[in-house]
PDB file of C-alpha atoms in Angstrom:
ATOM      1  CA  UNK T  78      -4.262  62.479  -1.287  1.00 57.00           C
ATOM      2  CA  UNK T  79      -7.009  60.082  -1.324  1.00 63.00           C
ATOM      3  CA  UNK T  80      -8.673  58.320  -4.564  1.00 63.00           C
ATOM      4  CA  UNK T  81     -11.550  60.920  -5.093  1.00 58.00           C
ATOM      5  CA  UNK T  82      -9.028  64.086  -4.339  1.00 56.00           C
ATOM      6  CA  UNK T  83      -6.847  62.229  -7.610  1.00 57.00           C
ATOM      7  CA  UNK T  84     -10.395  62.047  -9.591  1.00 55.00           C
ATOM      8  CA  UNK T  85     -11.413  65.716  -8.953  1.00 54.00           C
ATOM      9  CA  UNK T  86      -7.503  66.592  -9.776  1.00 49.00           C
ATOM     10  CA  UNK T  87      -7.189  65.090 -13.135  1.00 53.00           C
ATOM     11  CA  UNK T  88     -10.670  65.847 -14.546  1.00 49.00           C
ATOM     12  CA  UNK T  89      -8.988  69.545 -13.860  1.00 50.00           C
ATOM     13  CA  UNK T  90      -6.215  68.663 -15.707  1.00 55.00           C
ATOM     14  CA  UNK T  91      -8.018  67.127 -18.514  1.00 54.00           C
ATOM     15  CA  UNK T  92     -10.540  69.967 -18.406  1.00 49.00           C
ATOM     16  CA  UNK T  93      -8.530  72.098 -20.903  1.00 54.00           C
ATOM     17  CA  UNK T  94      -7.768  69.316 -23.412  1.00 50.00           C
ATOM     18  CA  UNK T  95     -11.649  68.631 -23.378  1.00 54.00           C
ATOM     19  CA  UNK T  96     -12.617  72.152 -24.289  1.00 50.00           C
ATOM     20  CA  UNK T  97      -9.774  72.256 -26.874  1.00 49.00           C
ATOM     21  CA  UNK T  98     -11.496  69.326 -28.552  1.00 51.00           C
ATOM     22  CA  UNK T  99     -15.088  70.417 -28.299  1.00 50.00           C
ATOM     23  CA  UNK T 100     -13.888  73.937 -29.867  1.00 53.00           C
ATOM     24  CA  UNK T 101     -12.324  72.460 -32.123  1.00 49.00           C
ATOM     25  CA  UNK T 102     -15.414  70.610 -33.568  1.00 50.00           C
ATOM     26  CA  UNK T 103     -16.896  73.225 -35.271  1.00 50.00           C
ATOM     27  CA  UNK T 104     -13.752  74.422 -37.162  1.00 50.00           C
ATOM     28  CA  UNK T 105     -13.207  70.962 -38.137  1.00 48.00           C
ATOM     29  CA  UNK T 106     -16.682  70.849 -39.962  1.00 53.00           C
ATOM     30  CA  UNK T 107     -15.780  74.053 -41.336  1.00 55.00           C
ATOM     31  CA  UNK T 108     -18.674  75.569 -39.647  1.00 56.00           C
ATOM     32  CA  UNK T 109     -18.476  78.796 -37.833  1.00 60.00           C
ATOM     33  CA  UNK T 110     -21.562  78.780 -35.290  1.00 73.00           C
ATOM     34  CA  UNK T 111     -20.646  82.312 -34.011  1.00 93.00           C
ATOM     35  CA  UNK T 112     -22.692  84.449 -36.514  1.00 92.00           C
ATOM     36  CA  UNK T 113     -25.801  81.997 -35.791  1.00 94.00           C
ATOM     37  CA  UNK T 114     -25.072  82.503 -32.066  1.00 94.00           C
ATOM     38  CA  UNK T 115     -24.824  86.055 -32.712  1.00 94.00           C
ATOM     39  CA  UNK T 116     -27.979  86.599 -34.649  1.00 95.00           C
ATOM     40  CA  UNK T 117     -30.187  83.991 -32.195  1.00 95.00           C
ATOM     41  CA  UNK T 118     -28.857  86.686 -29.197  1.00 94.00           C
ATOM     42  CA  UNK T 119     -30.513  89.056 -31.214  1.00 94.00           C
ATOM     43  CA  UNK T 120     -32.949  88.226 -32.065  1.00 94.00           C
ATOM     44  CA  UNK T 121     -34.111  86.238 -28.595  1.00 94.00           C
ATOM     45  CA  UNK T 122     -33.480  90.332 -27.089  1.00 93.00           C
ATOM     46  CA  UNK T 123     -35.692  91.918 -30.055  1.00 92.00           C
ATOM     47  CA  UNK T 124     -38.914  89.770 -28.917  1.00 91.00           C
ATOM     48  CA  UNK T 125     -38.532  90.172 -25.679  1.00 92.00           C
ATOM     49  CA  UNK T 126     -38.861  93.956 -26.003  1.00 90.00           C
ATOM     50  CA  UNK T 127     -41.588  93.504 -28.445  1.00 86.00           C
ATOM     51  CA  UNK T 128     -44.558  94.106 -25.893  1.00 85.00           C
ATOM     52  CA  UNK T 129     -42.348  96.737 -23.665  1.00 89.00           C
ATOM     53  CA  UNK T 130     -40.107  98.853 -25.577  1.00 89.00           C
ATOM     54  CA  UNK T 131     -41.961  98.739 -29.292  1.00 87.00           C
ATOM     55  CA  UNK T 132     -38.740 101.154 -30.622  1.00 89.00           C
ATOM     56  CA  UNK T 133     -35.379  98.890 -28.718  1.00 92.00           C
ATOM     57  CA  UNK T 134     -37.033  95.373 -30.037  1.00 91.00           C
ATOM     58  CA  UNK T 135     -36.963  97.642 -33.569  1.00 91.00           C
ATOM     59  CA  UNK T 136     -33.301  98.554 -33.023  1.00 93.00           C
ATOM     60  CA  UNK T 137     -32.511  95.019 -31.953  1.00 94.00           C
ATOM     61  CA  UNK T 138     -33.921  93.544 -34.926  1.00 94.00           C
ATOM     62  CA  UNK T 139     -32.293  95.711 -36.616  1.00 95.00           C
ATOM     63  CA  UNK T 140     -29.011  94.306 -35.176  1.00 95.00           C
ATOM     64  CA  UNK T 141     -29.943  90.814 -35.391  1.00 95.00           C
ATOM     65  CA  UNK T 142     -30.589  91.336 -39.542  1.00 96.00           C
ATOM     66  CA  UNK T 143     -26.904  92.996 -39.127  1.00 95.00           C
ATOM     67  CA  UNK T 144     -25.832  89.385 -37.173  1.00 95.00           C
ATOM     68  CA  UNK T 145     -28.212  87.096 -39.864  1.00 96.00           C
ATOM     69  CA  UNK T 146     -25.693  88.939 -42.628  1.00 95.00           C
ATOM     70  CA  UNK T 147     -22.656  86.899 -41.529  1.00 95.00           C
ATOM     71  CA  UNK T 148     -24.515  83.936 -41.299  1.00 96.00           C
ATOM     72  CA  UNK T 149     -22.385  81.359 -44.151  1.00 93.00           C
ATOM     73  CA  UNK T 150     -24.893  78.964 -44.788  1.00 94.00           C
ATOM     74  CA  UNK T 151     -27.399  80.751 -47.510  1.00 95.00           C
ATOM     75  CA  UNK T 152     -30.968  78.965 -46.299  1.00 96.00           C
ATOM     76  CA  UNK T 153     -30.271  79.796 -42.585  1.00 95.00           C
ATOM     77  CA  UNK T 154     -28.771  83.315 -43.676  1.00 96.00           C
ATOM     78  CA  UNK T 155     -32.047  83.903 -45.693  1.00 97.00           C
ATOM     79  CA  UNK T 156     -34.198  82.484 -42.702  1.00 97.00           C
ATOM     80  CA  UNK T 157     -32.619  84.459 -40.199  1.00 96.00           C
ATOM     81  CA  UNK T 158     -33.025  87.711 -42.282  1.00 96.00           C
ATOM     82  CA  UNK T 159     -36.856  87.137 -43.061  1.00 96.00           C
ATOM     83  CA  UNK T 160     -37.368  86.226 -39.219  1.00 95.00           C
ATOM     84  CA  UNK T 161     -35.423  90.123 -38.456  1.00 95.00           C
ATOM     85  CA  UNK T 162     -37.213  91.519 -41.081  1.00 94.00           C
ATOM     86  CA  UNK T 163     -40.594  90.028 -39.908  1.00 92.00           C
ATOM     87  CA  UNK T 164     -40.153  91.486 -36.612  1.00 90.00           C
ATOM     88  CA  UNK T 165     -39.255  94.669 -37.595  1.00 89.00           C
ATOM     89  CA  UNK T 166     -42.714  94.560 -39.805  1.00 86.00           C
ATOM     90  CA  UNK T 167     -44.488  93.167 -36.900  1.00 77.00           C
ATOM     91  CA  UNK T 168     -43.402  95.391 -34.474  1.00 63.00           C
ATOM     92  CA  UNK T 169     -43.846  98.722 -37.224  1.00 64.00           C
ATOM     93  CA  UNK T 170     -47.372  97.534 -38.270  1.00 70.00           C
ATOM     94  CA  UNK T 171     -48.426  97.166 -34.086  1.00 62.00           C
ATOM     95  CA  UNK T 172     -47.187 100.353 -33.662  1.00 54.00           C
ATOM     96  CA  UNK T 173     -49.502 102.222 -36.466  1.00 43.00           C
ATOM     97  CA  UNK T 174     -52.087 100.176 -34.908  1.00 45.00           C
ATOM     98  CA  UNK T 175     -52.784 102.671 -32.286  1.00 48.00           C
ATOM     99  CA  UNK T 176     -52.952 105.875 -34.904  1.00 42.00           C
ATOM    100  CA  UNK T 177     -54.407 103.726 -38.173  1.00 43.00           C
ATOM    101  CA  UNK T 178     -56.104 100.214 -39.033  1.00 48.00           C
ATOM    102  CA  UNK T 179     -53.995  97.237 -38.217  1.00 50.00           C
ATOM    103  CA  UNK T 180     -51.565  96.274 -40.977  1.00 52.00           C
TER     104      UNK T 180
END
């Protein structure tokens, strides 16, 4: 096997123990990123739909304030929620628009 065939080979090898360490990063802080990763999915999916599906971006934010609830940290819990809630208001009030004033 030549030199760069070893290379590739043990950057394989060492692949796992890499991961294992960048994992283990967060736990370490005593962070858990997933509910932030969670509610950011969500929420990224709710404004998308804003413009083309006024009632799934509703649902969706919906389910991201559902995600922001597991969120540990209190200021990015309570940030996440009023960013759901906005867009459920946002989305509500454009809505009406067509039947009623703007909100």
């Amino acid at each position: 096997m030549n030199q760069l065939g070893r290379r590739r080979l043990s950057l394989w090898h060492g692949l796992p123990a890499i991961l294992l360490a960048v994992s283990a990063v967060p736990a370490a802080a005593g962070a858990e990123p997933l509910p932030q990763v969670r509610f950011d999915i969500a929420i990224g999916n709710a404004k998308s739909l804003v413009q083309t599906d006024p009632g799934e971006a509703i649902r969706r934010a919906v389910t991201a304030e559902q995600a922001a609830a597991a969120i540990a940290d209190p200021e990015r819990r309570q940030l996440a929620v009023a960013t759901a809630r906005w867009l459920q208001g946002k989305r509500r009030c454009g809505s009406i628009a067509t039947i009623a004033p703007p909100c």
